[in-house]
XYZ file of C-alpha atoms in Angstrom:
324
model
C -12.540 -29.804 75.247
C -9.535 -32.109 74.886
C -7.141 -31.513 71.995
C -3.871 -33.193 70.993
C -1.489 -30.232 70.783
C 1.989 -29.839 69.331
C 3.854 -27.146 71.248
C 7.348 -27.811 69.925
C 8.555 -29.714 66.882
C 10.140 -33.133 67.377
C 8.686 -33.484 70.871
C 5.712 -35.661 71.870
C 2.343 -33.985 71.550
C 0.138 -33.697 74.607
C -3.554 -33.720 75.405
C -4.642 -30.284 76.594
C -7.891 -28.689 77.694
C -8.696 -25.792 75.343
C -11.759 -23.667 74.641
C -14.231 -24.959 72.070
C -13.920 -22.544 69.113
C -16.964 -20.872 67.570
C -17.442 -20.929 63.788
C -17.052 -17.749 61.792
C -18.375 -16.885 58.352
C -18.371 -19.903 56.040
C -17.367 -22.292 58.841
C -18.992 -25.177 60.704
C -18.325 -26.510 64.196
C -18.165 -30.298 64.465
C -18.301 -32.758 67.328
C -15.539 -35.057 66.085
C -16.140 -38.805 66.245
C -13.223 -40.041 64.113
C -9.930 -38.665 62.827
C -7.681 -40.721 60.562
C -3.917 -40.339 60.902
C -1.626 -39.753 57.942
C 2.117 -39.731 57.373
C 1.718 -35.975 56.862
C 0.604 -35.636 60.507
C 3.893 -37.199 61.551
C 5.846 -34.801 59.316
C 3.906 -31.874 60.826
C 4.944 -32.855 64.349
C 8.547 -32.752 63.126
C 8.116 -29.446 61.274
C 8.959 -31.104 57.940
C 5.607 -30.901 56.127
C 5.073 -28.317 53.387
C 1.912 -27.028 55.092
C 2.969 -27.269 58.746
C 0.875 -24.756 60.766
C 2.483 -22.253 63.158
C 3.080 -23.536 66.690
C 1.172 -24.478 68.745
C -1.301 -26.444 66.652
C -3.571 -29.477 66.594
C -2.794 -31.953 63.790
C -5.386 -34.151 62.106
C -6.033 -33.760 58.366
C -9.274 -35.684 57.913
C -12.131 -36.200 60.328
C -15.820 -36.978 60.584
C -18.544 -36.074 63.043
C -21.747 -34.149 63.683
C -22.314 -30.442 63.025
C -23.029 -28.629 66.292
C -22.903 -24.958 65.188
C -23.051 -23.016 61.943
C -21.243 -19.833 61.051
C -22.901 -17.190 58.905
C -23.577 -17.758 55.196
C -24.007 -21.529 55.543
C -26.925 -22.733 53.443
C -25.972 -26.289 52.446
C -25.643 -27.783 55.954
C -27.762 -27.931 59.102
C -27.018 -28.577 62.762
C -27.084 -32.355 63.287
C -25.782 -33.242 59.836
C -23.217 -36.031 59.715
C -20.198 -34.875 57.706
C -16.610 -35.684 56.806
C -14.041 -32.906 56.429
C -10.709 -32.638 54.652
C -9.527 -30.189 57.268
C -5.705 -29.913 56.904
C -5.354 -29.525 60.698
C -7.459 -29.634 63.857
C -8.989 -33.096 63.576
C -7.330 -34.562 66.682
C -9.715 -32.978 69.154
C -13.190 -33.453 70.585
C -14.498 -30.480 68.591
C -13.233 -28.519 65.615
C -14.145 -25.582 63.399
C -13.590 -26.028 59.679
C -14.263 -24.430 56.300
C -17.667 -25.678 55.139
C -16.365 -25.863 51.569
C -14.144 -28.760 52.648
C -17.005 -30.785 54.141
C -19.180 -33.439 52.558
C -22.407 -34.933 53.929
C -22.357 -38.618 54.886
C -24.914 -41.145 53.665
C -26.641 -42.911 56.577
C -24.881 -46.190 55.770
C -21.370 -44.715 56.097
C -19.694 -44.833 59.514
C -17.614 -41.990 60.910
C -14.532 -44.237 60.972
C -14.847 -45.240 57.316
C -15.560 -41.683 56.203
C -12.562 -40.235 58.021
C -10.319 -43.004 56.691
C -11.301 -42.424 53.069
C -10.900 -38.753 52.163
C -7.141 -38.415 51.781
C -6.064 -41.945 50.899
C -8.805 -42.723 48.380
C -9.042 -39.107 47.216
C -5.309 -39.016 46.528
C -5.311 -42.314 44.654
C -8.422 -41.582 42.605
C -7.292 -38.133 41.475
C -3.657 -39.143 40.973
C -4.355 -42.286 38.955
C -7.460 -41.306 37.014
C -7.082 -37.560 36.481
C -3.319 -37.048 36.585
C -1.734 -40.278 35.301
C -4.769 -41.224 33.173
C -4.364 -44.889 33.994
C -6.165 -47.007 31.402
C -7.685 -50.467 31.511
C -5.144 -53.082 30.478
C -2.105 -51.107 31.662
C 0.211 -52.290 34.423
C 0.334 -50.272 37.642
C 3.164 -50.671 40.154
C 2.350 -49.573 43.720
C 5.164 -49.377 46.272
C 4.395 -49.286 49.979
C 1.235 -51.049 48.898
C -0.024 -51.938 52.386
C 0.170 -48.373 53.695
C -2.700 -45.931 54.045
C -2.380 -44.459 50.551
C -0.728 -47.377 48.780
C -3.513 -49.786 49.666
C -6.137 -47.501 48.130
C -4.017 -47.205 44.975
C -4.190 -50.989 44.630
C -7.967 -50.882 45.028
C -8.515 -47.904 42.709
C -6.116 -49.346 40.133
C -8.188 -52.521 39.952
C -11.394 -50.477 39.651
C -9.847 -48.716 36.657
C -9.039 -52.056 34.996
C -5.264 -52.151 35.479
C -3.051 -55.113 36.290
C -1.623 -54.215 39.698
C 1.828 -55.119 41.003
C 2.052 -54.492 44.750
C 5.317 -54.138 46.662
C 5.307 -54.306 50.469
C 7.410 -55.753 53.278
C 6.559 -59.169 54.703
C 3.960 -61.855 54.135
C 1.239 -60.178 56.204
C 1.409 -56.847 54.371
C 1.532 -58.600 51.013
C -1.572 -60.572 51.994
C -3.345 -57.300 52.806
C -2.417 -55.948 49.363
C -3.603 -59.156 47.703
C -6.950 -58.890 49.505
C -7.289 -55.361 48.073
C -6.960 -56.794 44.565
C -3.249 -56.933 43.701
C -2.446 -59.325 40.848
C 1.273 -59.720 41.582
C 3.153 -59.395 44.873
C 6.787 -58.381 45.447
C 8.427 -58.392 48.857
C 10.508 -55.322 49.698
C 13.521 -57.614 50.208
C 13.438 -58.714 46.544
C 15.022 -57.081 43.488
C 12.152 -54.754 42.559
C 13.542 -53.726 39.190
C 14.122 -57.263 37.974
C 10.831 -58.625 39.294
C 8.820 -55.854 37.614
C 10.713 -56.229 34.334
C 10.058 -59.979 34.447
C 6.352 -59.133 34.672
C 6.563 -56.932 31.578
C 7.452 -53.616 33.182
C 5.209 -50.889 34.615
C 3.185 -48.370 32.625
C 2.328 -46.309 35.698
C 4.276 -46.158 38.970
C 2.650 -44.961 42.206
C 5.538 -44.643 44.638
C 4.961 -43.942 48.323
C 8.461 -44.907 49.494
C 11.124 -42.931 47.626
C 14.860 -43.556 47.893
C 16.211 -46.759 46.378
C 12.676 -48.048 45.837
C 11.932 -45.117 43.534
C 15.176 -45.709 41.619
C 14.339 -49.373 41.055
C 10.766 -48.590 40.024
C 11.963 -45.817 37.710
C 14.303 -48.225 35.927
C 11.498 -50.790 35.547
C 9.089 -48.324 33.909
C 8.202 -48.965 30.288
C 8.917 -46.340 27.592
C 6.122 -43.778 27.591
C 5.293 -44.565 31.224
C 4.113 -42.180 33.926
C 5.461 -41.984 37.469
C 3.863 -40.367 40.514
C 6.145 -39.750 43.529
C 3.295 -39.671 46.041
C 5.349 -39.836 49.240
C 8.704 -40.525 50.823
C 8.041 -42.966 53.666
C 11.545 -44.334 53.243
C 12.907 -40.945 54.270
C 14.795 -40.034 51.089
C 13.379 -37.711 48.426
C 14.415 -39.184 45.051
C 16.446 -37.321 42.467
C 15.162 -37.695 38.922
C 17.642 -38.052 36.021
C 16.218 -35.830 33.291
C 18.248 -37.587 30.574
C 16.446 -40.859 31.324
C 13.110 -39.081 31.027
C 14.152 -37.927 27.571
C 15.448 -41.269 26.328
C 12.428 -43.295 27.523
C 9.792 -40.587 26.997
C 8.791 -40.836 30.647
C 6.564 -38.395 32.509
C 6.932 -37.667 36.232
C 3.732 -36.189 37.644
C 3.677 -34.025 40.730
C 0.493 -34.376 42.769
C -0.534 -33.011 46.152
C -4.184 -33.348 47.169
C -4.184 -30.305 49.467
C -2.790 -28.057 46.764
C -5.297 -29.242 44.180
C -8.251 -28.741 46.545
C -7.091 -25.180 47.228
C -6.683 -24.512 43.517
C -9.886 -26.247 42.397
C -12.203 -26.826 45.382
C -14.985 -28.096 43.136
C -12.783 -31.047 42.104
C -12.277 -31.946 45.751
C -15.992 -31.725 46.504
C -16.887 -33.931 43.524
C -14.224 -36.480 44.451
C -15.185 -36.663 48.126
C -18.886 -36.988 47.237
C -18.036 -39.835 44.859
C -16.085 -41.593 47.592
C -18.958 -41.321 50.076
C -21.294 -42.835 47.485
C -18.855 -45.679 46.838
C -18.614 -46.309 50.582
C -22.392 -46.419 50.949
C -22.640 -48.858 48.041
C -19.858 -51.070 49.359
C -17.666 -50.473 46.300
C -14.686 -49.497 48.465
C -13.823 -50.691 51.961
C -11.192 -48.830 53.991
C -8.742 -51.096 55.759
C -8.395 -49.832 59.352
C -5.753 -51.702 61.325
C -6.043 -49.719 64.576
C -8.772 -47.740 66.356
C -7.500 -45.762 69.336
C -8.873 -43.175 71.793
C -7.593 -39.596 71.645
C -5.322 -40.294 74.626
C -3.362 -42.805 72.509
C -2.697 -40.471 69.568
C 1.065 -40.556 70.185
C 0.945 -44.344 69.932
C -0.973 -44.050 66.667
C 1.667 -41.743 65.198
C 4.378 -44.178 66.282
C 2.567 -46.997 64.473
C 2.840 -44.914 61.313
C 6.464 -43.963 61.969
C 7.501 -47.618 62.371
C 5.225 -48.816 59.547
C 3.537 -51.191 61.981
C 0.083 -50.190 60.732
C -1.603 -51.423 57.586
C -4.134 -49.212 55.886
C -5.310 -46.520 58.291
C -5.068 -45.702 61.989
C -8.239 -44.004 63.270
C -8.419 -41.923 66.444
C -11.833 -41.808 68.146
C -12.084 -38.633 70.292
C -15.443 -39.703 71.770
C -14.119 -43.103 72.911
C -13.468 -43.709 76.586
C -9.999 -42.771 77.731
C -8.108 -45.494 79.627
C -7.955 -44.830 83.342
């Protein structure tokens, strides 16, 4: 089978022919039809992600496809089942073997592309905003990097939870994407974020995917008693948090990492992913996929994420025809 392999950090990955692995106890083998890219995949290729696998490895944190083999002690799936998997690695290949506990069955109405594009982005936003930040109806939510893969779902989930959503993104097109997802107020990344948010009454909850100066501005625009979630650092700079300001304004900064929570409480992950598949089937959420590419163009997909040229998600389709 073909697999997109990383043999050395900070060098381009390459397609390689490797043996199709067999599932062991508690595992399922999947013919992969879609794998959604994430900023974490890019960090893995650079060796900068907290869960970067040992070299060589195949990135790809979330995928969807058809079960082709079962390991022992599998009672809740059958060969031929359509599933999505929060797999942590291995999704950028034609086949993969994954822990069955991280898989969820797909309703017939849900496509492989939509399923793969929903697990991490929507799962992160739903758990972070509802379970961690306890966002309430009537509160104001500020989302930075609001047209990105995770930020866009935070806009959508925030509206579902009844919040007023302020979306910050760069450029008219990305702001239009955020508006289509339900944002009430739009702020261009070139504007004074702190002042614009304060003019709108301040933020009760901040969902920051950018870091750096953007975090600092959002932090200073947060209302007393507010909650802040540093969900990512797409801007490249991990923010430093002044503890004295937390004290004075009674602010709470909430650490959240989907992979860590799923390891700690797998039942929460299963419930969340099942909820998302139901919402997809009912049309209550709609993943925004800006690019669909064959496996041979995975490097291009990662570059789209690196340069922030993508909106929403980039999906790799291992079963698609390869150019040439």
